[in-house]
Short mmCIF file of C-alpha atoms in Angstrom, two decimals:
data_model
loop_
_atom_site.label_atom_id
_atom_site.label_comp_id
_atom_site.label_asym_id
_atom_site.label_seq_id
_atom_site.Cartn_x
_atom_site.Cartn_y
_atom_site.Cartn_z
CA UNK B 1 249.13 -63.09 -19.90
CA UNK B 2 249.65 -61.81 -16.42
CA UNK B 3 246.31 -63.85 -15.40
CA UNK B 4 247.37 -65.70 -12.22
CA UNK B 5 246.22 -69.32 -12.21
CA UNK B 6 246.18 -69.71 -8.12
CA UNK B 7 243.75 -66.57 -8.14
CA UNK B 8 241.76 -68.01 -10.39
CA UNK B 9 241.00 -71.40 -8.48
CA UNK B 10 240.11 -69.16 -5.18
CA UNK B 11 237.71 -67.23 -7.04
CA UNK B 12 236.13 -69.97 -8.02
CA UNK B 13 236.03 -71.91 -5.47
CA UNK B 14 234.73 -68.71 -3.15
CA UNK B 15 232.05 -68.23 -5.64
CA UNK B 16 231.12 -72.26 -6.10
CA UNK B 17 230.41 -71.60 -1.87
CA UNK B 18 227.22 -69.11 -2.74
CA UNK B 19 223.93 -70.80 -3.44
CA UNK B 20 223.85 -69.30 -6.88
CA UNK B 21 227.09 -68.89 -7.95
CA UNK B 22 226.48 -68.54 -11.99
CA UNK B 23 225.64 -64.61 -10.57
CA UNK B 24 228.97 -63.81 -10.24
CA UNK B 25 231.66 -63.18 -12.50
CA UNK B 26 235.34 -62.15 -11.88
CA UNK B 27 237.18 -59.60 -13.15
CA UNK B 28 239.32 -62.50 -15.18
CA UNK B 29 235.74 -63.62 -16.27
CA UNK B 30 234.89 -60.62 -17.82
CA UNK B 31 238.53 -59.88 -19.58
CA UNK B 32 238.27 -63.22 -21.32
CA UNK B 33 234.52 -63.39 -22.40
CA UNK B 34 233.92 -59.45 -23.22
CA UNK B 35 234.39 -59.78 -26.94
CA UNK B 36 231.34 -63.15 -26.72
CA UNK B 37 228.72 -62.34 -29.20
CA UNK B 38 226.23 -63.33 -26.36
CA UNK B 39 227.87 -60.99 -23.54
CA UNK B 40 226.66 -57.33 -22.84
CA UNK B 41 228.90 -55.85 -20.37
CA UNK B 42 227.53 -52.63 -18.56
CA UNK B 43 229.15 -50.05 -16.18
CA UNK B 44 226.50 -48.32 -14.01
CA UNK B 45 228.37 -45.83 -11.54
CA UNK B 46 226.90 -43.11 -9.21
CA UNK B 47 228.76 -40.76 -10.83
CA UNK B 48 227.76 -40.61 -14.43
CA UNK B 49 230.80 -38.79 -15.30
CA UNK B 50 232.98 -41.91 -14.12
CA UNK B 51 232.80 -44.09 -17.80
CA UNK B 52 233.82 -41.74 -19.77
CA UNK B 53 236.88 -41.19 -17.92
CA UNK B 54 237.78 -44.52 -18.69
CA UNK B 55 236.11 -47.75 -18.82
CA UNK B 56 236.56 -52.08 -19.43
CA UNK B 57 237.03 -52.36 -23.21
CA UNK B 58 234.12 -53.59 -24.85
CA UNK B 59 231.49 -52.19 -21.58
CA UNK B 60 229.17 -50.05 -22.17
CA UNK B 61 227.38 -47.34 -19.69
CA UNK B 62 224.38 -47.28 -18.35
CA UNK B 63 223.23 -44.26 -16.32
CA UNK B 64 220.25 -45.10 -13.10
CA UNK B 65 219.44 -42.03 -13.44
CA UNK B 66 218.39 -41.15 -16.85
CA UNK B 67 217.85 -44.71 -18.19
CA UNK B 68 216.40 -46.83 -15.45
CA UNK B 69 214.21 -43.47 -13.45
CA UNK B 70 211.04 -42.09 -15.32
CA UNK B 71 211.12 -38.49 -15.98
CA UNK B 72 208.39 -37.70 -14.39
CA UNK B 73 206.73 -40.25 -11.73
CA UNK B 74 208.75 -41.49 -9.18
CA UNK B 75 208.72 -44.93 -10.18
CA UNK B 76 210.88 -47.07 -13.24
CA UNK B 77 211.08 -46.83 -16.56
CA UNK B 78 208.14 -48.52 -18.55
CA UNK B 79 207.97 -51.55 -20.04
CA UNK B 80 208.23 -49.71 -23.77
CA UNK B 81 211.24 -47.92 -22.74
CA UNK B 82 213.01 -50.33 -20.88
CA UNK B 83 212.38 -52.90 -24.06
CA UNK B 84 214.01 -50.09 -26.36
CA UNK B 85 216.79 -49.76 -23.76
CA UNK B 86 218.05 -52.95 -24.01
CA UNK B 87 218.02 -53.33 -27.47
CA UNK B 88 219.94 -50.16 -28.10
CA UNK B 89 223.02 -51.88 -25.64
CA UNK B 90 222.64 -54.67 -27.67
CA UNK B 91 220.91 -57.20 -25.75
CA UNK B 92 218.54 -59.59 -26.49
CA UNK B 93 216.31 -61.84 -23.61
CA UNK B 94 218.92 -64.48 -23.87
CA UNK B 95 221.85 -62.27 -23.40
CA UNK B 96 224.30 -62.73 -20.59
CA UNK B 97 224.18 -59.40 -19.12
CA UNK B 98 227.13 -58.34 -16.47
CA UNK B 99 227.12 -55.25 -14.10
CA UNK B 100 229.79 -53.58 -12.51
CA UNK B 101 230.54 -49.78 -10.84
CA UNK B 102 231.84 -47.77 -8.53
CA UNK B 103 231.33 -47.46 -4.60
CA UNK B 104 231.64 -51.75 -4.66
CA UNK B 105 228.88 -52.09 -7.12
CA UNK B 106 225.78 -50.56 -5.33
CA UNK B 107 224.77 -48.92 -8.58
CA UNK B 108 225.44 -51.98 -10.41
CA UNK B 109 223.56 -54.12 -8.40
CA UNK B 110 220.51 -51.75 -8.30
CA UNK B 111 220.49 -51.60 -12.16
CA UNK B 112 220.95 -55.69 -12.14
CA UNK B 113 218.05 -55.72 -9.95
CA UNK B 114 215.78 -53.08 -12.42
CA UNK B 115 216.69 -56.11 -15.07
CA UNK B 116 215.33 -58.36 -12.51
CA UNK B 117 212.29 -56.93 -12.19
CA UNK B 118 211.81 -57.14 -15.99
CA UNK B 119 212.57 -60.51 -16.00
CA UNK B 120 215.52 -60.42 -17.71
CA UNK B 121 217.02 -63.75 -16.70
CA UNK B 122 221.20 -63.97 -17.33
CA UNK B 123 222.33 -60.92 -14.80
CA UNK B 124 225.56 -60.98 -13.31
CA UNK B 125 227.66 -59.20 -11.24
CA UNK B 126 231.97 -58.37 -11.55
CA UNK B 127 232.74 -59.17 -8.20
CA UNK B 128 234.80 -56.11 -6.43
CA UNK B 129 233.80 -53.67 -9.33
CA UNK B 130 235.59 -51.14 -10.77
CA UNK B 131 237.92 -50.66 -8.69
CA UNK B 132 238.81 -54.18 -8.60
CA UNK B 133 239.71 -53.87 -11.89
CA UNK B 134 241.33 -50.61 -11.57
CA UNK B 135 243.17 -51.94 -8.84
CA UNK B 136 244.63 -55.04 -11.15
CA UNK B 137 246.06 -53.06 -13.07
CA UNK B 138 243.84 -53.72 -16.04
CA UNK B 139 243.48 -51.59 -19.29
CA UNK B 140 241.07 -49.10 -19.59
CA UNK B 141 239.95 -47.13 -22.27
CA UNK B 142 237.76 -43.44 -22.98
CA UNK B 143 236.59 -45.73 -26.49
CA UNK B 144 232.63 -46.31 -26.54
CA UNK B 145 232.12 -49.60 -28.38
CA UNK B 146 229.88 -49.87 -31.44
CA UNK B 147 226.94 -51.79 -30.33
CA UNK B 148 224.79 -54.16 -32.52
CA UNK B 149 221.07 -53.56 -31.77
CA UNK B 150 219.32 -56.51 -30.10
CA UNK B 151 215.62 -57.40 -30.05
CA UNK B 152 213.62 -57.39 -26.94
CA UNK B 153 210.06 -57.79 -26.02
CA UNK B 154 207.96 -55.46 -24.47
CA UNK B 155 207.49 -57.04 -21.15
CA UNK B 156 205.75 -56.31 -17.91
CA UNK B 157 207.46 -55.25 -14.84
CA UNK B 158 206.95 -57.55 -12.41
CA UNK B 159 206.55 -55.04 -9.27
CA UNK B 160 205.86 -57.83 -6.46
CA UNK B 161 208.52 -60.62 -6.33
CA UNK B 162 211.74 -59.05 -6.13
CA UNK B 163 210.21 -55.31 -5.24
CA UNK B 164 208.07 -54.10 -2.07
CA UNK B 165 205.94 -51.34 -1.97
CA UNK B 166 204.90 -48.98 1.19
CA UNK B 167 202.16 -50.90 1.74
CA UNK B 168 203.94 -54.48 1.40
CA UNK B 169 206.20 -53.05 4.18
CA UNK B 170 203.16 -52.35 6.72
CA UNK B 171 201.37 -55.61 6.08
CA UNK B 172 204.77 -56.92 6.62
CA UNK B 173 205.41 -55.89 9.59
CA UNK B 174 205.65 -58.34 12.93
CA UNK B 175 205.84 -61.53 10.29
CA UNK B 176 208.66 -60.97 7.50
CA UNK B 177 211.71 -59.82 8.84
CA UNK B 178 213.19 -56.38 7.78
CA UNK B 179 216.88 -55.63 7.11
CA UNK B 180 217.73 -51.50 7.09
CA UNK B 181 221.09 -51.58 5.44
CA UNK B 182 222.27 -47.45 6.24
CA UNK B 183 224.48 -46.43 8.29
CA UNK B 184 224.00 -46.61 12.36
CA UNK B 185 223.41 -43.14 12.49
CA UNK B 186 220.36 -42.82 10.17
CA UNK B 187 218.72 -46.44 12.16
CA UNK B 188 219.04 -44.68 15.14
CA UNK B 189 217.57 -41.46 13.83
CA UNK B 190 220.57 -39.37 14.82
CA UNK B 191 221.17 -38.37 11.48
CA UNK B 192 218.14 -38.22 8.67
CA UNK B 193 221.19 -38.51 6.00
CA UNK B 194 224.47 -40.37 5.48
CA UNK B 195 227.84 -39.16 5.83
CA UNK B 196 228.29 -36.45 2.79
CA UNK B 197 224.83 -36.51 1.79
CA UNK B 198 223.05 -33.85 3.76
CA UNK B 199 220.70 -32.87 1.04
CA UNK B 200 219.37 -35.90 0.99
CA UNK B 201 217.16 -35.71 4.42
CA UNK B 202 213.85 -36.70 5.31
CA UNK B 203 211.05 -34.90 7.97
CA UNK B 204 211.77 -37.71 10.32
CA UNK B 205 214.55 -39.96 11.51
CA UNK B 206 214.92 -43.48 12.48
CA UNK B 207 214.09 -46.87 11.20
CA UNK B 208 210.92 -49.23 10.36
CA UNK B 209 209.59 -50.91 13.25
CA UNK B 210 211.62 -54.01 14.02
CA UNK B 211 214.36 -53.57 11.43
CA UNK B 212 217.75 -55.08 12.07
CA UNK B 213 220.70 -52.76 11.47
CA UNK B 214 222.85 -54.30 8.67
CA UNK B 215 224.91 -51.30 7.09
CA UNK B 216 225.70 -52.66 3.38
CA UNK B 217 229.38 -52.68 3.86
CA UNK B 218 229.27 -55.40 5.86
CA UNK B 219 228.99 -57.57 3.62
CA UNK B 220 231.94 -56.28 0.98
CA UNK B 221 235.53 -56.69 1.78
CA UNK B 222 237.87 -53.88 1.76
CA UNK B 223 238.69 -54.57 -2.14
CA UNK B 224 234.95 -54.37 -2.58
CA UNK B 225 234.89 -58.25 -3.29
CA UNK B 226 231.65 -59.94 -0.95
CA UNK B 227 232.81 -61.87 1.61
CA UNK B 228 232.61 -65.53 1.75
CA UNK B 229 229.22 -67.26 2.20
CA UNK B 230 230.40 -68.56 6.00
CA UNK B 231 230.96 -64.76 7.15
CA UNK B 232 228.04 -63.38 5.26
CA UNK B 233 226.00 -66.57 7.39
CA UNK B 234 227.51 -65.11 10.26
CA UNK B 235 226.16 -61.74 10.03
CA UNK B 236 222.78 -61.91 8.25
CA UNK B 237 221.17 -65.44 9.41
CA UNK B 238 223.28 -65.26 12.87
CA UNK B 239 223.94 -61.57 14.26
CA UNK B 240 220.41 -60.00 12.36
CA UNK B 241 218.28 -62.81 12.94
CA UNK B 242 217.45 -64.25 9.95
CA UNK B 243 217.64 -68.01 10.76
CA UNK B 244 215.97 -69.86 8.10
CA UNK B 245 213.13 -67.60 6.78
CA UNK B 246 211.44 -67.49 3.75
CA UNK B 247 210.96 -64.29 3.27
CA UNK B 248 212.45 -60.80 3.74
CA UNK B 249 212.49 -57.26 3.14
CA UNK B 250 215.88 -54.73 2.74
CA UNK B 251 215.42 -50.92 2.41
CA UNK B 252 218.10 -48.04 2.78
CA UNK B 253 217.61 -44.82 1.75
CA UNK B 254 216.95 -44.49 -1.79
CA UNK B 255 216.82 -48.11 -2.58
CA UNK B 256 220.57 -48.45 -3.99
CA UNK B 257 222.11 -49.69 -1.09
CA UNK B 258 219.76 -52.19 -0.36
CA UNK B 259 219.87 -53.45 -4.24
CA UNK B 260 223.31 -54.79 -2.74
CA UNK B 261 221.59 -56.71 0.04
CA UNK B 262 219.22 -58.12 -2.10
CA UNK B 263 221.68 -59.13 -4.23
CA UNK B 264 223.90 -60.71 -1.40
CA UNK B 265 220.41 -62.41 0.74
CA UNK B 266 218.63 -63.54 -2.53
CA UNK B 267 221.69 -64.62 -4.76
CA UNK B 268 224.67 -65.63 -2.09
CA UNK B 269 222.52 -66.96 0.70
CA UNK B 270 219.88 -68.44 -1.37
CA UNK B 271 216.62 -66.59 0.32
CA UNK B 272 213.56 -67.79 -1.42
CA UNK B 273 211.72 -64.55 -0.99
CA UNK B 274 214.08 -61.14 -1.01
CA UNK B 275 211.95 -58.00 -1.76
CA UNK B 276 214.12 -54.40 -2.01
CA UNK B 277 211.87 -51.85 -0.32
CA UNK B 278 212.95 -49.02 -2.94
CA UNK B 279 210.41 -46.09 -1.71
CA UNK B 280 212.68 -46.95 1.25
CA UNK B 281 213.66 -44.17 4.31
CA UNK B 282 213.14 -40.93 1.56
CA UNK B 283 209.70 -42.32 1.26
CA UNK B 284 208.95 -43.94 4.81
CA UNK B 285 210.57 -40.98 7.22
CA UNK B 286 208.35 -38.41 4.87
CA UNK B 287 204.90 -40.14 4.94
CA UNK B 288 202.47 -39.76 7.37
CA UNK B 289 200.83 -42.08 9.90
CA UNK B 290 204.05 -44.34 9.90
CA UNK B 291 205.59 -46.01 12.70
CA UNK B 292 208.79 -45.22 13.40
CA UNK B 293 211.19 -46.74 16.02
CA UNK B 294 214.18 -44.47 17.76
CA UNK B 295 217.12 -45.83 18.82
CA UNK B 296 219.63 -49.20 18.68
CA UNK B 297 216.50 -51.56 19.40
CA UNK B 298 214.54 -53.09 16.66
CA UNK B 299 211.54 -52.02 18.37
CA UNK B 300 208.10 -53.83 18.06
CA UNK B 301 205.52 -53.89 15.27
CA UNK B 302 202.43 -51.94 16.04
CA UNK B 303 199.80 -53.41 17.53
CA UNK B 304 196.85 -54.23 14.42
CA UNK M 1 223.44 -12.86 -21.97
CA UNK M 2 222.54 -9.70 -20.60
CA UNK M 3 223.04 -9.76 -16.92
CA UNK M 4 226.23 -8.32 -16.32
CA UNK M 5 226.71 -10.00 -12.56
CA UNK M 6 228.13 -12.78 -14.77
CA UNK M 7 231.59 -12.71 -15.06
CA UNK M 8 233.22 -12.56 -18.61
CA UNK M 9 234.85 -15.73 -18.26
CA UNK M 10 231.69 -17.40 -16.61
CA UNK M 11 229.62 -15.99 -19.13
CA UNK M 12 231.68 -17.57 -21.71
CA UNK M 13 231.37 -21.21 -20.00
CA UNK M 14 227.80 -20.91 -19.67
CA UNK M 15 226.92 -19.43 -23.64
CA UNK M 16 229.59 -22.96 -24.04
CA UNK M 17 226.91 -25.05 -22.19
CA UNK M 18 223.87 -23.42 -24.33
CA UNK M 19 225.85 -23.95 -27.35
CA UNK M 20 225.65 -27.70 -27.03
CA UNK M 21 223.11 -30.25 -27.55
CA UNK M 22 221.78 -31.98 -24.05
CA UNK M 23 224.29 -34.89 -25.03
CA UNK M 24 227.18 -33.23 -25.08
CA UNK M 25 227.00 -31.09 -22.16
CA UNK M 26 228.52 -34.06 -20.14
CA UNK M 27 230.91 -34.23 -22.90
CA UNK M 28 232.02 -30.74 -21.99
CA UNK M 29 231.53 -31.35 -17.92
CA UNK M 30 234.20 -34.15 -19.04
CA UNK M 31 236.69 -31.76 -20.61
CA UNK M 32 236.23 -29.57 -17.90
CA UNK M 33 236.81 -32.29 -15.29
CA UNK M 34 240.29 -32.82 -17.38
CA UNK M 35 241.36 -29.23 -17.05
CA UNK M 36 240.91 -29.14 -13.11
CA UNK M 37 244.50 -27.41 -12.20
CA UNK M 38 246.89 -29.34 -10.15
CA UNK M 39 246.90 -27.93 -6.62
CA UNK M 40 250.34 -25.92 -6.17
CA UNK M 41 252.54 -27.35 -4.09
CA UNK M 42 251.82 -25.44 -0.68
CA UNK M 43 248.12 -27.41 -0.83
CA UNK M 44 249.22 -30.78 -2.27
CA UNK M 45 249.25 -33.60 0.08
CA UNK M 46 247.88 -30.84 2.72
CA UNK M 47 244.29 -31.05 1.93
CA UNK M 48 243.35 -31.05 5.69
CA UNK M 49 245.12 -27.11 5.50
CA UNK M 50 242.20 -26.83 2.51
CA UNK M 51 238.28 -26.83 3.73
CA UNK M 52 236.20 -29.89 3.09
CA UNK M 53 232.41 -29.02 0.91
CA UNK M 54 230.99 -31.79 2.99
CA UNK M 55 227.65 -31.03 0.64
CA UNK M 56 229.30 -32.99 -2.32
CA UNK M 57 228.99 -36.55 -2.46
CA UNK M 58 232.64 -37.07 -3.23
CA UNK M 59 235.47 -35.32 -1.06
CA UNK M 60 235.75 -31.85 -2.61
CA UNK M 61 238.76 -29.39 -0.64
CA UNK M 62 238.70 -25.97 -1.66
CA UNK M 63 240.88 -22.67 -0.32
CA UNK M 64 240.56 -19.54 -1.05
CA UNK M 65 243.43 -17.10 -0.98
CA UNK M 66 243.64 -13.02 -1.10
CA UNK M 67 246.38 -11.15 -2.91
CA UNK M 68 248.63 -10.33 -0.02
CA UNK M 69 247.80 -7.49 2.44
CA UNK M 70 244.20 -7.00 0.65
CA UNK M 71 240.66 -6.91 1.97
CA UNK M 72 237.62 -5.20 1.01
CA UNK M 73 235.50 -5.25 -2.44
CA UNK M 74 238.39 -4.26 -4.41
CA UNK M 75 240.90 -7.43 -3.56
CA UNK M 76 241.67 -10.28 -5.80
CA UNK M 77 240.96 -13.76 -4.99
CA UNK M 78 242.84 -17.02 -6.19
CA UNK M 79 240.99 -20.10 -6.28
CA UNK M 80 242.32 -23.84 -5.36
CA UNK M 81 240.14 -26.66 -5.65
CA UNK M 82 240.65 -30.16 -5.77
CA UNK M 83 238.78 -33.22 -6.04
CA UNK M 84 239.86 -37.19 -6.61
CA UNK M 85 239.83 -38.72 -10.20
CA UNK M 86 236.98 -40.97 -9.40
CA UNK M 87 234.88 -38.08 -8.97
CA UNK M 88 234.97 -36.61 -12.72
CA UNK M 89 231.40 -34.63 -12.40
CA UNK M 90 232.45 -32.95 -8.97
CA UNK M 91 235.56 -32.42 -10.54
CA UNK M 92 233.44 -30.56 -13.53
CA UNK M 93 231.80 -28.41 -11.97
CA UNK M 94 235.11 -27.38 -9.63
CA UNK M 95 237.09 -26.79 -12.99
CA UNK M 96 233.80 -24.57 -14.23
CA UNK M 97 234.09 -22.09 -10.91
CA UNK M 98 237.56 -22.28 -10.87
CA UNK M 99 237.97 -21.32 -14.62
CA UNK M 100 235.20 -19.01 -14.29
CA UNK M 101 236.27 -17.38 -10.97
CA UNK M 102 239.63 -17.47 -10.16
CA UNK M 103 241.35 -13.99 -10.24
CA UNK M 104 237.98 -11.95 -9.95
CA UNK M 105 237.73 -9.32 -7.03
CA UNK M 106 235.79 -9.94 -4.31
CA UNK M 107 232.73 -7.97 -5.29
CA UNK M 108 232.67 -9.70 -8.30
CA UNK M 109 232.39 -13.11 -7.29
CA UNK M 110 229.86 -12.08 -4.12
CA UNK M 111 227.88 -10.68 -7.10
CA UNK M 112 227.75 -14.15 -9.05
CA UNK M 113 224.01 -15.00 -8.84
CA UNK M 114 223.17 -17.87 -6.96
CA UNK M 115 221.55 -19.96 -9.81
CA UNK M 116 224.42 -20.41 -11.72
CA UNK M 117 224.71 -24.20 -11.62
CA UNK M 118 220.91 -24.42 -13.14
CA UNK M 119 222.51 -22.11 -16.09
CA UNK M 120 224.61 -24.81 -17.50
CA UNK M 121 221.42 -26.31 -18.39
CA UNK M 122 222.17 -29.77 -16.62
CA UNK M 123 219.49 -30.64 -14.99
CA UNK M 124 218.23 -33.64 -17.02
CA UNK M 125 221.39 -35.15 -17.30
CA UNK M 126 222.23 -34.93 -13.34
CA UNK M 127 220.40 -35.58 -10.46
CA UNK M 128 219.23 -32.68 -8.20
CA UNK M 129 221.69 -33.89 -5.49
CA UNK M 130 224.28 -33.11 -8.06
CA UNK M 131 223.24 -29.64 -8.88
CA UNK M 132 222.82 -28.74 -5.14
CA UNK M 133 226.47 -29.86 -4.69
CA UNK M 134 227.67 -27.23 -7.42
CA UNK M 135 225.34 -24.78 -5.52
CA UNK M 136 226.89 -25.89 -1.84
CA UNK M 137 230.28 -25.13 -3.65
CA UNK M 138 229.33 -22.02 -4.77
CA UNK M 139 228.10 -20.74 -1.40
CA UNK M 140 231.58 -22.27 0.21
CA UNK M 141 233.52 -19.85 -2.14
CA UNK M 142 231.30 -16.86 -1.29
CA UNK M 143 231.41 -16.92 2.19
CA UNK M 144 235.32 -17.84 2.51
CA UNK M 145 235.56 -14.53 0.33
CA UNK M 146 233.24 -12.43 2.51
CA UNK M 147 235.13 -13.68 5.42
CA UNK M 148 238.42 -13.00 4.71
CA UNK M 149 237.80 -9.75 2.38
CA UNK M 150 235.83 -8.64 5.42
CA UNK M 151 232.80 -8.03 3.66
CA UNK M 152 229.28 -8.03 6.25
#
């Protein structure tokens, strides 16, 4: 085995730093425990192409788009399908379920934070991705495992912990601090899409009325690892603001992005109450009688 | 298919598409993706000589080339288009034009209609971003062709 034992002990000891660490797995993690009868690995990439040209033995795909979306509204999968879902990946409610993807695990996290809102409880994140393990060197393969159906409940969606809604956002606004985690073009409202995305613009630029500018990447290192919980400190409860609150709100554009933030405020930094604003800048910079707030500064929140 | 703007070789590729059950069209993106041509050498490592689609969400560089001395409806066209392996459904749908285009005249592939990417019958299995990337692509090709065939 090439597995490198001083690795190892940093990983862990970078992970044993978050305040829940048991939500992150490393790539060694994953090589070792694939085969467990009570592990699910799944790839879940923003290219749906990307498995098939070669995946983590033993991981299976799933695909945000046609899995996790409904057809039809503009909203999740219900609680029938998502219940049939699972089982057909093999997992079961007590099922260690682990994420990983491309573009440092933005479409991972967003479909570990779908499982979230359906309470599934073991989710966990590869840290660094796919290309982490790409870049190790690691063995890939074009194979689709044989998966042995698991049982799982129908079971609500639980829309309001972990999930915020248009109007959660305007009640919020002026006492629960908001995190907009694009790029600092689209807070600005220079740009009403990200870099390569042009399709993907709204009526209106600019951000949610007193927002703090967080792009996602900041908190990934260049290998797509997250950084350590002191940096991360330093840039979401120091340089945004955050301080010791309760409760807070991420958005981006489509909600993927922001899953990421969640993930890092709720699961790294321990944040009691992290809501992903999903509806997020497609749905707020296209709806009417909104505020919206130009420019670098937060801004205010309207008077009520 | 009746509508004899298609190309033969397009034509083909799309009655391919039909022919396949909704799971296996991203099969066949896949083999597709596979097939993308290596650039030659005059393009490789020169992207930045190539022009960026900026309308797909991966980096897609594309050129477009003339048989020497020719312009007008009449003059072939060669096709180079390359995009990185971690982008196998951009890649797709470059290997589908490319296979599909490359060596036409210029009339033919101004003709192309414009809805060819919602012909492959994709649209349940890809997002609409997606699709309108093909279509960006498409519309890239064109007006390099119309451009340097000097077509108004």
């Amino acid at each position: 085995m090439w597995r490198n034992l001083a690795t190892m002990t940093d990983t862990a000891e970078k992970f044993s730093q978050y305040a829940h660490p048991d939500r992150l797995v490393s790539t060694d993690w994953v090589a070792e425990h694939i085969g467990d009868e009570d592990v699910v690995v799944l790839e879940s990439n923003e290219d749906t192409l990307l498995y098939s040209t070669g995946h983590i033995p033993g991981a299976l795909k799933i695909d945000w788009h046609t899995e996790l979306n409904d057809e039809v509204a503009r909203d999740f999968v219900g609680p029938e399908t998502f219940a049939e879902l699972a089982a057909s990946k093999g997992i079961s409610p007590e099922t260690t379920v682990v994420f990983y993807g491309d573009k440092s695990n933005w479409w991972a996290a967003y479909a570990l934070w779908v499982f979230t809102l359906y309470g599934h409880e073991d989710v966990r994140l590869m840290d660094g991705g796919r290309d982490k393990w790409l870049a190790e060197g690691r063995e890939t393969t074009r194979e689709v495992p044989e998966v042995t159906r698991g049982e799982y409940p129908v079971r609500q969606r639980d829309d309001s912990t972990d999930r915020a809604a248009r109007e959660d956002v305007l009640a919020a606004l002026g006492t629960t601090p908001l995190i907009d985690v694009r790029s600092p073009k689209e807070y600005t409202g220079e740009t009403t899409h990200m870099d390569g995305y042009p399709q993907e613009g709204t009526l209106r630029g600019g951000h949610i009325p007193t927002a703090a500018s967080v792009p996602w990447a900041k908190a990934a290192n260049e290998d797509g690892t997250f950084k350590s919980r002191e940096e991360l400190e330093a840039i979401y409860r120091d340089e945004a603001g955050l301080g010791e609150t309760d409760s807070v709100i991420a958005y981006c554009r489509i909600g993927e992005r922001s899953s990421h933030t969640w993930f890092v405020l709720k699961h790294l930094l321990g944040y009691q109450d992290v809501r992903n604003y999903d509806g997020s800048w497609t749905e707020w910079g296209n709806a009417v009688r909104v505020p919206i707030v130009l420019g670098e500064q937060p801004g205010e929140a309207p008077a009520r | 298919m009746t509508d004899t703007a298609v190309p033969p070789n397009l034509a083909e590729i799309i009655d391919d598409f039909a022919g396949v059950p909704d799971p296996q069209k991203l099969e066949l993106l896949l083999e597709f993706a596979d097939e993308l041509p290596a650039l030659p050498s005059r393009y490789d490592g020169h992207e930045e000589e190539m022009e960026q689609v900026v309308e797909c969400q991966s980096p897609l560089f594309l050129a477009v080339e003339l048989e020497d001395g020719t312009t007008g409806d009449d003059a072939p066209v060669s096709l180079f288009i390359t995009a990185p392996p971690e982008a196998p459904t951009t890649r797709g749908f470059a290997s589908v034009l490319s296979q599909g285009l490359d060596g036409l005249t210029a009339r033919q592939i101004l003709d192309v209609p414009e809805d060819i990417p919602s012909r492959l019958g994709l649209q349940k299995a890809l997002t609409p971003l997606r699709l309108r990337g093909m279509s960006a692509m498409l519309g890239r090709i064109k007006r390099n062709v119309r451009e340097q065939a000097g077509i108004a």
